PDB file of C-alpha atoms in Angstrom:
ATOM      1  CA  VAL S   1      21.696  16.152  14.070  1.00  0.00           C
ATOM      2  CA  MET S   2      23.858  15.286  17.091  1.00  0.00           C
ATOM      3  CA  SER S   3      23.326  18.722  18.680  1.00  0.00           C
ATOM      4  CA  ASN S   4      19.589  17.994  18.526  1.00  0.00           C
ATOM      5  CA  LEU S   5      20.117  15.037  20.882  1.00  0.00           C
ATOM      6  CA  ASP S   6      21.419  17.004  23.886  1.00  0.00           C
ATOM      7  CA  THR S   7      19.866  15.565  27.033  1.00  0.00           C
ATOM      8  CA  ALA S   8      21.938  17.464  29.594  1.00  0.00           C
ATOM      9  CA  GLY S   9      19.779  18.640  32.453  1.00  0.00           C
ATOM     10  CA  ILE S  10      16.791  16.361  31.791  1.00  0.00           C
ATOM     11  CA  SER S  11      15.562  15.188  35.177  1.00  0.00           C
ATOM     12  CA  PRO S  12      14.780  11.537  35.940  1.00  0.00           C
ATOM     13  CA  ALA S  13      11.103  12.514  36.363  1.00  0.00           C
ATOM     14  CA  ILE S  14      10.949  13.879  32.813  1.00  0.00           C
ATOM     15  CA  SER S  15      12.884  10.933  31.324  1.00  0.00           C
ATOM     16  CA  GLY S  16      10.556   8.563  33.171  1.00  0.00           C
ATOM     17  CA  LEU S  17       7.512  10.364  31.768  1.00  0.00           C
ATOM     18  CA  ALA S  18       8.877  10.030  28.221  1.00  0.00           C
ATOM     19  CA  HIS S  19       9.509   6.314  28.739  1.00  0.00           C
ATOM     20  CA  ARG S  20       5.997   5.718  30.139  1.00  0.00           C
ATOM     21  CA  ILE S  21       4.311   7.569  27.263  1.00  0.00           C
ATOM     22  CA  THR S  22       6.259   5.677  24.601  1.00  0.00           C
ATOM     23  CA  ALA S  23       6.525   2.250  26.285  1.00  0.00           C
ATOM     24  CA  SER S  24       4.274   0.500  23.768  1.00  0.00           C
ATOM     25  CA  ALA S  25       5.547   2.381  20.699  1.00  0.00           C
ATOM     26  CA  PRO S  26       7.828   0.088  18.646  1.00  0.00           C
ATOM     27  CA  THR S  27       9.438   2.658  16.296  1.00  0.00           C
ATOM     28  CA  ARG S  28      10.774   6.200  16.571  1.00  0.00           C
ATOM     29  CA  PHE S  29       7.867   7.398  14.440  1.00  0.00           C
ATOM     30  CA  ASP S  30       5.355   5.713  16.760  1.00  0.00           C
ATOM     31  CA  LYS S  31       7.112   7.246  19.781  1.00  0.00           C
ATOM     32  CA  ALA S  32       6.854  10.733  18.237  1.00  0.00           C
ATOM     33  CA  VAL S  33       3.141  10.264  17.533  1.00  0.00           C
ATOM     34  CA  ALA S  34       2.554   8.952  21.080  1.00  0.00           C
ATOM     35  CA  LEU S  35       4.253  12.033  22.523  1.00  0.00           C
ATOM     36  CA  GLN S  36       2.182  14.364  20.338  1.00  0.00           C
ATOM     37  CA  ARG S  37      -1.022  12.649  21.461  1.00  0.00           C
ATOM     38  CA  PHE S  38       0.056  13.038  25.087  1.00  0.00           C
ATOM     39  CA  PHE S  39      -0.302  16.795  24.640  1.00  0.00           C
ATOM     40  CA  THR S  40      -3.290  16.928  22.295  1.00  0.00           C
ATOM     41  CA  ASP S  41      -5.562  14.338  23.944  1.00  0.00           C
ATOM     42  CA  ARG S  42      -7.877  16.374  26.176  1.00  0.00           C
ATOM     43  CA  ARG S  43      -8.027  13.543  28.703  1.00  0.00           C
ATOM     44  CA  ASN S  44      -4.456  14.428  29.734  1.00  0.00           C
ATOM     45  CA  GLY S  45      -5.523  17.902  30.878  1.00  0.00           C
ATOM     46  CA  PHE S  46      -3.302  20.093  28.713  1.00  0.00           C
ATOM     47  CA  ARG S  47      -4.791  23.325  27.438  1.00  0.00           C
ATOM     48  CA  TYR S  48      -3.679  26.275  25.377  1.00  0.00           C
ATOM     49  CA  ASP S  49      -3.438  29.500  27.356  1.00  0.00           C
ATOM     50  CA  LEU S  50      -1.515  32.723  26.805  1.00  0.00           C
ATOM     51  CA  SER S  51      -0.388  32.590  30.428  1.00  0.00           C
ATOM     52  CA  THR S  52       1.483  29.758  32.071  1.00  0.00           C
ATOM     53  CA  GLY S  53       0.934  28.290  35.497  1.00  0.00           C
ATOM     54  CA  PRO S  54       2.982  29.478  38.457  1.00  0.00           C
ATOM     55  CA  GLU S  55       6.412  27.964  38.985  1.00  0.00           C
ATOM     56  CA  THR S  56       6.324  25.867  42.142  1.00  0.00           C
ATOM     57  CA  SER S  57       9.138  23.326  41.863  1.00  0.00           C
ATOM     58  CA  GLY S  58      12.117  25.310  40.622  1.00  0.00           C
ATOM     59  CA  SER S  59      11.725  23.654  37.200  1.00  0.00           C
ATOM     60  CA  ALA S  60       9.410  25.389  34.726  1.00  0.00           C
ATOM     61  CA  LEU S  61       9.438  22.255  32.541  1.00  0.00           C
ATOM     62  CA  GLU S  62       8.342  19.952  35.375  1.00  0.00           C
ATOM     63  CA  ASP S  63       5.723  22.474  36.495  1.00  0.00           C
ATOM     64  CA  PHE S  64       4.288  22.554  32.970  1.00  0.00           C
ATOM     65  CA  LEU S  65       4.329  18.770  32.402  1.00  0.00           C
ATOM     66  CA  PHE S  66       3.168  17.574  35.827  1.00  0.00           C
ATOM     67  CA  ARG S  67       1.151  20.387  37.406  1.00  0.00           C
ATOM     68  CA  ALA S  68      -0.019  23.418  35.430  1.00  0.00           C
ATOM     69  CA  LYS S  69      -0.483  21.729  32.023  1.00  0.00           C
ATOM     70  CA  ARG S  70      -1.283  25.076  30.427  1.00  0.00           C
ATOM     71  CA  GLY S  71       0.705  27.387  28.244  1.00  0.00           C
ATOM     72  CA  PHE S  72       1.226  28.534  24.703  1.00  0.00           C
ATOM     73  CA  CYS S  73       2.929  26.978  21.711  1.00  0.00           C
ATOM     74  CA  GLU S  74       6.476  27.530  22.990  1.00  0.00           C
ATOM     75  CA  GLN S  75       5.807  25.482  26.135  1.00  0.00           C
ATOM     76  CA  PHE S  76       4.237  22.648  24.154  1.00  0.00           C
ATOM     77  CA  ALA S  77       6.908  22.562  21.441  1.00  0.00           C
ATOM     78  CA  SER S  78       9.898  22.789  23.785  1.00  0.00           C
ATOM     79  CA  SER S  79       8.433  20.196  26.165  1.00  0.00           C
ATOM     80  CA  MET S  80       7.818  17.743  23.348  1.00  0.00           C
ATOM     81  CA  ALA S  81      11.339  18.312  21.987  1.00  0.00           C
ATOM     82  CA  VAL S  82      12.802  17.467  25.406  1.00  0.00           C
ATOM     83  CA  LEU S  83      10.647  14.316  25.677  1.00  0.00           C
ATOM     84  CA  LEU S  84      11.711  13.230  22.172  1.00  0.00           C
ATOM     85  CA  ARG S  85      15.374  13.745  23.070  1.00  0.00           C
ATOM     86  CA  ALA S  86      14.873  11.748  26.273  1.00  0.00           C
ATOM     87  CA  GLU S  87      13.835   8.890  23.964  1.00  0.00           C
ATOM     88  CA  GLY S  88      16.975   9.292  21.833  1.00  0.00           C
ATOM     89  CA  ILE S  89      15.162  11.009  18.957  1.00  0.00           C
ATOM     90  CA  PRO S  90      16.825  14.165  17.573  1.00  0.00           C
ATOM     91  CA  ALA S  91      14.412  17.082  17.943  1.00  0.00           C
ATOM     92  CA  ARG S  92      14.327  20.848  17.563  1.00  0.00           C
ATOM     93  CA  VAL S  93      11.796  23.640  17.991  1.00  0.00           C
ATOM     94  CA  ALA S  94      10.833  25.615  14.879  1.00  0.00           C
ATOM     95  CA  VAL S  95       9.187  29.028  14.989  1.00  0.00           C
ATOM     96  CA  GLY S  96       7.180  30.674  12.230  1.00  0.00           C
ATOM     97  CA  PHE S  97       3.628  31.613  11.351  1.00  0.00           C
ATOM     98  CA  THR S  98       0.288  29.911  10.771  1.00  0.00           C
ATOM     99  CA  PRO S  99      -1.485  30.734   7.465  1.00  0.00           C
ATOM    100  CA  GLY S 100      -3.349  33.814   8.762  1.00  0.00           C
ATOM    101  CA  TYR S 101      -6.494  34.701   6.843  1.00  0.00           C
ATOM    102  CA  VAL S 102      -7.549  35.783   3.383  1.00  0.00           C
ATOM    103  CA  ASP S 103      -8.812  39.341   2.947  1.00  0.00           C
ATOM    104  CA  GLY S 104      -9.938  39.852  -0.646  1.00  0.00           C
ATOM    105  CA  ASP S 105      -6.974  39.095  -2.907  1.00  0.00           C
ATOM    106  CA  GLU S 106      -4.430  39.133  -0.069  1.00  0.00           C
ATOM    107  CA  ARG S 107      -3.364  36.802   2.700  1.00  0.00           C
ATOM    108  CA  VAL S 108      -2.957  38.635   6.002  1.00  0.00           C
ATOM    109  CA  ILE S 109      -0.426  37.283   8.503  1.00  0.00           C
ATOM    110  CA  THR S 110       0.200  39.182  11.734  1.00  0.00           C
ATOM    111  CA  THR S 111       2.112  38.632  14.956  1.00  0.00           C
ATOM    112  CA  ASN S 112      -1.046  36.920  16.242  1.00  0.00           C
ATOM    113  CA  ASP S 113      -0.209  34.125  13.774  1.00  0.00           C
ATOM    114  CA  ALA S 114       3.236  33.449  15.283  1.00  0.00           C
ATOM    115  CA  HIS S 115       3.602  29.785  16.201  1.00  0.00           C
ATOM    116  CA  ALA S 116       6.129  27.184  17.388  1.00  0.00           C
ATOM    117  CA  TRP S 117       6.121  23.466  16.575  1.00  0.00           C
ATOM    118  CA  VAL S 118       8.460  20.466  16.775  1.00  0.00           C
ATOM    119  CA  GLU S 119      10.643  18.927  14.117  1.00  0.00           C
ATOM    120  CA  TYR S 120      12.140  15.508  14.792  1.00  0.00           C
ATOM    121  CA  TYR S 121      14.585  13.505  12.700  1.00  0.00           C
ATOM    122  CA  LEU S 122      13.950  10.054  11.239  1.00  0.00           C
ATOM    123  CA  ASP S 123      16.767   8.259   9.424  1.00  0.00           C
ATOM    124  CA  GLY S 124      15.887   7.922   5.747  1.00  0.00           C
ATOM    125  CA  TYR S 125      13.012  10.419   6.048  1.00  0.00           C
ATOM    126  CA  GLY S 126      14.728  13.590   7.288  1.00  0.00           C
ATOM    127  CA  TRP S 127      13.121  16.216   9.496  1.00  0.00           C
ATOM    128  CA  GLN S 128       9.410  15.660  10.180  1.00  0.00           C
ATOM    129  CA  VAL S 129       6.899  18.137  11.618  1.00  0.00           C
ATOM    130  CA  LEU S 130       4.527  17.579  14.541  1.00  0.00           C
ATOM    131  CA  ASP S 131       2.456  20.169  16.387  1.00  0.00           C
ATOM    132  CA  PRO S 132       1.799  19.294  20.047  1.00  0.00           C
ATOM    133  CA  THR S 133      -0.165  22.483  20.823  1.00  0.00           C
ATOM    134  CA  PRO S 134      -3.831  21.796  21.621  1.00  0.00           C
ATOM    135  CA  ALA S 135      -6.318  23.877  19.626  1.00  0.00           C
ATOM    136  CA  ALA S 136      -6.446  27.443  20.853  1.00  0.00           C
ATOM    137  CA  GLN S 137      -9.069  28.539  18.372  1.00  0.00           C
ATOM    138  CA  GLU S 138     -11.176  27.117  15.564  1.00  0.00           C
ATOM    139  CA  ASN S 139      -8.394  27.472  12.962  1.00  0.00           C
ATOM    140  CA  SER S 140      -5.748  25.672  15.034  1.00  0.00           C
ATOM    141  CA  ALA S 141      -4.570  22.113  14.673  1.00  0.00           C
ATOM    142  CA  PRO S 142      -7.090  19.544  15.925  1.00  0.00           C
ATOM    143  CA  SER S 143      -6.701  18.670  19.599  1.00  0.00           C
ATOM    144  CA  GLU S 144      -7.882  15.076  19.356  1.00  0.00           C
ATOM    145  CA  PRO S 145      -7.165  12.331  16.862  1.00  0.00           C
ATOM    146  CA  GLU S 146      -9.893  11.497  14.366  1.00  0.00           C
ATOM    147  CA  GLU S 147     -12.518   9.034  15.552  1.00  0.00           C
ATOM    148  CA  LYS S 148     -11.059   6.185  13.499  1.00  0.00           C
ATOM    149  CA  THR S 149      -7.409   6.123  14.509  1.00  0.00           C
ATOM    150  CA  PRO S 150      -5.458   3.233  13.000  1.00  0.00           C
ATOM    151  CA  GLU S 151      -3.764   0.871  15.431  1.00  0.00           C
ATOM    152  CA  ARG S 152      -0.496   2.137  14.077  1.00  0.00           C
ATOM    153  CA  ALA S 153       0.092   5.513  12.497  1.00  0.00           C
ATOM    154  CA  PRO S 154       1.493   5.478   8.937  1.00  0.00           C
ATOM    155  CA  GLU S 155       5.090   6.499   8.382  1.00  0.00           C
ATOM    156  CA  PRO S 156       5.711   9.874   6.724  1.00  0.00           C
ATOM    157  CA  GLU S 157       6.581   9.788   3.044  1.00  0.00           C
ATOM    158  CA  LYS S 158      10.274   9.144   2.573  1.00  0.00           C
ATOM    159  CA  ASN S 159      12.404  12.233   1.828  1.00  0.00           C
ATOM    160  CA  LYS S 160       9.359  14.462   1.469  1.00  0.00           C
ATOM    161  CA  THR S 161       9.448  17.680   3.473  1.00  0.00           C
ATOM    162  CA  GLN S 162       6.235  18.353   5.337  1.00  0.00           C
ATOM    163  CA  SER S 163       4.800  21.844   5.495  1.00  0.00           C
ATOM    164  CA  PRO S 164       5.906  23.725   8.623  1.00  0.00           C
ATOM    165  CA  VAL S 165       2.502  25.416   8.611  1.00  0.00           C
ATOM    166  CA  PRO S 166       0.491  23.027  10.792  1.00  0.00           C
ATOM    167  CA  ASN S 167      -2.929  24.472   9.956  1.00  0.00           C
ATOM    168  CA  GLU S 168      -2.810  24.581   6.172  1.00  0.00           C
ATOM    169  CA  PRO S 169      -5.956  22.993   4.692  1.00  0.00           C
ATOM    170  CA  GLU S 170      -5.647  19.660   2.910  1.00  0.00           C
ATOM    171  CA  PRO S 171      -6.286  19.733  -0.860  1.00  0.00           C
ATOM    172  CA  GLU S 172      -9.501  18.050  -1.952  1.00  0.00           C
ATOM    173  CA  VAL S 173      -8.920  14.617  -3.451  1.00  0.00           C
ATOM    174  CA  PRO S 174     -11.625  12.779  -5.413  1.00  0.00           C
ATOM    175  CA  GLU S 175     -12.761   9.507  -3.849  1.00  0.00           C
ATOM    176  CA  GLN S 176     -11.329   6.349  -5.362  1.00  0.00           C
ATOM    177  CA  SER S 177     -12.799   2.873  -5.132  1.00  0.00           C
ATOM    178  CA  THR S 178      -9.494   1.219  -4.267  1.00  0.00           C
ATOM    179  CA  ASP S 179      -9.621  -1.555  -1.670  1.00  0.00           C
ATOM    180  CA  ARG S 180      -7.337  -0.187   1.087  1.00  0.00           C
ATOM    181  CA  SER S 181      -6.499  -3.668   2.338  1.00  0.00           C
ATOM    182  CA  GLU S 182      -4.482  -4.236  -0.866  1.00  0.00           C
ATOM    183  CA  ALA S 183      -2.574  -0.940  -0.602  1.00  0.00           C
ATOM    184  CA  ALA S 184       1.139  -1.241   0.039  1.00  0.00           C
ATOM    185  CA  GLN S 185       2.062  -0.583   3.659  1.00  0.00           C
ATOM    186  CA  PRO S 186       5.372   1.117   4.479  1.00  0.00           C
ATOM    187  CA  ASP S 187       7.963  -0.795   6.484  1.00  0.00           C
ATOM    188  CA  THR S 188       7.880   0.905   9.897  1.00  0.00           C
ATOM    189  CA  THR S 189      10.628  -0.987  11.620  1.00  0.00           C
TER     190      THR S 189
END
């Protein structure tokens, strides 16, 4: 985990950005969610593109975060990992594939389904997955939070590994008439 905390070479501008984005986030989990939303909230101007903006400052990372704000999954994942590390949260970039598509009885996955996302470490919970890449197509991860976003995001389930495939559909769950106000809330401190 310690090697996933390397902050060598992070400029004061990038550290300052991380601190501003996470200033009101009380826990490491809340900081990670705030950083993900920084990239996926359309109001911040980031967009998925197979080409990146021109380098103008001598720092591709600063150009991406402060000027161009366009790129593909590798730019989003690596940028978020750096911002997480600037906040003292161990982070790494994972590379794999999205689910592809079903063709008859087979699932087809091609190089077009290659993807990168972020994994960050929470004590007691292990490595957690977040995808900061704004939607590039209909089957990508959503680019904006749902309309009803809770004031505070729920903690991930303890010691449960999340799927590294960010676009896998959720299983259907029958509705229950449980009063959510009585549901146990995880300790997020």
